[in-house]
PDB file of C-alpha atoms in Angstrom:
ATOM      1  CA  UNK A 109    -137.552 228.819 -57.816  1.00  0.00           C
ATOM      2  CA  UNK A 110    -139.884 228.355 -54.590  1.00  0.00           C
ATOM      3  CA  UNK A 111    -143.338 229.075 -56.693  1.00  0.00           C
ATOM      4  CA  UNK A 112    -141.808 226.092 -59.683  1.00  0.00           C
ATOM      5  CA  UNK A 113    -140.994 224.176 -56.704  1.00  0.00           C
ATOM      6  CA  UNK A 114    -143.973 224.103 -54.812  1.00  0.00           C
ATOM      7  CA  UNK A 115    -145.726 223.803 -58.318  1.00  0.00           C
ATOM      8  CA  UNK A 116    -143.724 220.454 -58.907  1.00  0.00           C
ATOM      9  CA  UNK A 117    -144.599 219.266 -55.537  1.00  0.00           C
ATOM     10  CA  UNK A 118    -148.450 219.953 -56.426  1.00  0.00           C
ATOM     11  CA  UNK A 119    -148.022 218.241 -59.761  1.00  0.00           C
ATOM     12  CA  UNK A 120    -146.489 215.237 -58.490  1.00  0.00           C
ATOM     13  CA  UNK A 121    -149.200 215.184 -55.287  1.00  0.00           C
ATOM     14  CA  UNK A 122    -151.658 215.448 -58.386  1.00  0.00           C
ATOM     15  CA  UNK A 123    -150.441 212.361 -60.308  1.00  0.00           C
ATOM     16  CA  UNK A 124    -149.935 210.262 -57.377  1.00  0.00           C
ATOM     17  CA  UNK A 125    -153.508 210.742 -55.497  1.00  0.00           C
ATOM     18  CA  UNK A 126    -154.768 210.525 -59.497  1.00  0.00           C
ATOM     19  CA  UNK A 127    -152.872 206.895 -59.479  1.00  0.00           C
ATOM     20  CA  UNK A 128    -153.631 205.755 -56.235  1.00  0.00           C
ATOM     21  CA  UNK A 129    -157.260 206.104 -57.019  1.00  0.00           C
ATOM     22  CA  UNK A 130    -156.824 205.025 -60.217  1.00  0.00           C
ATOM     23  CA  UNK A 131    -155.332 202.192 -58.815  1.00  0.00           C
ATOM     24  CA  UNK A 132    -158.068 201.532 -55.991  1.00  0.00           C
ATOM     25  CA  UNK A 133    -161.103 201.087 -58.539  1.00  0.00           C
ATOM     26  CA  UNK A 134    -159.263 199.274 -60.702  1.00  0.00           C
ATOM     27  CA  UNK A 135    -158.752 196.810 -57.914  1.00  0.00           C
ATOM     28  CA  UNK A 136    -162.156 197.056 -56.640  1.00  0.00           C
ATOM     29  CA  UNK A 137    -163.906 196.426 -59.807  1.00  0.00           C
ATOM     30  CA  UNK A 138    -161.350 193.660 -60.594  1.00  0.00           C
ATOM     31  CA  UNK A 139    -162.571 191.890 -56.785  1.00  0.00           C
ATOM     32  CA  UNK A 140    -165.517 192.174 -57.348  1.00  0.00           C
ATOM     33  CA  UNK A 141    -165.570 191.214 -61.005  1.00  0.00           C
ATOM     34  CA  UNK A 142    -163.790 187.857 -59.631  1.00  0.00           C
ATOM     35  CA  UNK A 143    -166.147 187.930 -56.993  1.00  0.00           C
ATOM     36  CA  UNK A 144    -169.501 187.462 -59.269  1.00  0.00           C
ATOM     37  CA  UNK A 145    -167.510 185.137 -61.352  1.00  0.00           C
ATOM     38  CA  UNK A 146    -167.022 182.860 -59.053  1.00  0.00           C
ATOM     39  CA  UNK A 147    -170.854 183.494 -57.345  1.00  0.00           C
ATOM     40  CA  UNK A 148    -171.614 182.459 -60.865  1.00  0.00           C
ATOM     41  CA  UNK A 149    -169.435 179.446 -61.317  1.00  0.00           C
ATOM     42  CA  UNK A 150    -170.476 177.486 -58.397  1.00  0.00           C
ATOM     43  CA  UNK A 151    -174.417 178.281 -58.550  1.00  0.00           C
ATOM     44  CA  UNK A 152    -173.715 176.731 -62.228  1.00  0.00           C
ATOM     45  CA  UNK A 153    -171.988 173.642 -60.402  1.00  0.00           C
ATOM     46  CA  UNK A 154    -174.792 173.797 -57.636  1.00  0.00           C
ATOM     47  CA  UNK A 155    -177.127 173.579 -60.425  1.00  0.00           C
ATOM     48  CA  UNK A 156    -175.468 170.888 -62.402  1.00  0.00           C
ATOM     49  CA  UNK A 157    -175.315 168.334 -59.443  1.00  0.00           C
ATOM     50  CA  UNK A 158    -178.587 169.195 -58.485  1.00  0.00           C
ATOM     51  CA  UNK A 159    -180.052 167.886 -61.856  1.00  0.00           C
ATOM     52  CA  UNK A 160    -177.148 165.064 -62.118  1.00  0.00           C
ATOM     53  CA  UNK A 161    -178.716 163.867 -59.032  1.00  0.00           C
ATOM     54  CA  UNK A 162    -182.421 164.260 -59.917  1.00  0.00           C
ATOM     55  CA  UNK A 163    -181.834 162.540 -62.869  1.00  0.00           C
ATOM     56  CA  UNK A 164    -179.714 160.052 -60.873  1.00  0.00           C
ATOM     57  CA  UNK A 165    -182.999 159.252 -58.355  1.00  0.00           C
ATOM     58  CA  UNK A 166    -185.228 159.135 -61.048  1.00  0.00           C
ATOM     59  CA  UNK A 167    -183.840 156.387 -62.983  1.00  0.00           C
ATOM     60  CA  UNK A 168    -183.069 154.562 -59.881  1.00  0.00           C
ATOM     61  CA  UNK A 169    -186.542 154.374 -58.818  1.00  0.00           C
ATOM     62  CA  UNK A 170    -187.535 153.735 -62.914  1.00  0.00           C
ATOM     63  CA  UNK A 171    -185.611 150.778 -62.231  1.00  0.00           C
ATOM     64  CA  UNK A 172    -186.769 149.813 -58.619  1.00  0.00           C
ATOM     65  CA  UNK A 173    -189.973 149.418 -60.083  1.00  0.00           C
ATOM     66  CA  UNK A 174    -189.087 147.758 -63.135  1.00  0.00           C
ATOM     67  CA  UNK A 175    -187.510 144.952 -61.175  1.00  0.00           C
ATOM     68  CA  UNK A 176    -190.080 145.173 -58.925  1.00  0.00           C
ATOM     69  CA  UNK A 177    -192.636 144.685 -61.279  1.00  0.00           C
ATOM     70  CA  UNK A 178    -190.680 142.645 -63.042  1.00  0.00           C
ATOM     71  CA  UNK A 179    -190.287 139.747 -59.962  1.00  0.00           C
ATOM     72  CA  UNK A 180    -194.243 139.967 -59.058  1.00  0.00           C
ATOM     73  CA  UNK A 181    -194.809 139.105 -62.790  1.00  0.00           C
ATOM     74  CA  UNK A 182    -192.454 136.020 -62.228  1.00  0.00           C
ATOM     75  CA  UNK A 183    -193.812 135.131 -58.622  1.00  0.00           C
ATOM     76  CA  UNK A 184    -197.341 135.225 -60.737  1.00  0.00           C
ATOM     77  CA  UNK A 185    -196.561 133.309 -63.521  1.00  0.00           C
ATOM     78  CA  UNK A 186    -194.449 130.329 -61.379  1.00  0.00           C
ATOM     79  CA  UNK A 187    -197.272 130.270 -58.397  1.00  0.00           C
ATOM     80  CA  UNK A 188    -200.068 129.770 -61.475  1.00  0.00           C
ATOM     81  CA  UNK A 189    -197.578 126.870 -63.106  1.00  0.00           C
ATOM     82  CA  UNK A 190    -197.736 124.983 -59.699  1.00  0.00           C
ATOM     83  CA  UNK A 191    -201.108 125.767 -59.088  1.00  0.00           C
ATOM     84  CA  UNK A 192    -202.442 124.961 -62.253  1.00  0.00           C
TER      85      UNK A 192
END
């Protein structure tokens, strides 16, 4: 009876270390699986509002000059009408 029981206590010492570090990777792949994931989501979202505001700049000075252009063309033409 002492050698079965001291071979159950090994057995269940076996399954329980074999679980706990079992257990321990899963959980550290799993963090650091999330981990990337997330590293990953917000350099996509970094990226995104980077360009959104590129693209934002751009068209604002497109239209700066436009308008800009624009009112120099009509300063021209009505200083010419009143010279002329």
């Amino acid at each position: 009876m002492q050698a079965t029981s001291k071979r159950q206590i090994l057995y269940y010492y076996y399954y329980y270390y074999y679980y706990y570090y079992y257990y321990y990777y899963y959980y550290y792949y799993y963090y650091y699986y999330n981990y990337y994931y997330y590293y990953y989501y917000y350099l996509y979202y970094y990226y995104y509002y980077y360009y959104y505001y590129y693209y934002y700049y751009y068209y604002y000075y497109y239209y700066y000059y436009y308008y800009y252009y624009y009112y120099l063309y009509y300063y021209y033409y009505y200083y010419n009408y009143f010279y002329y």
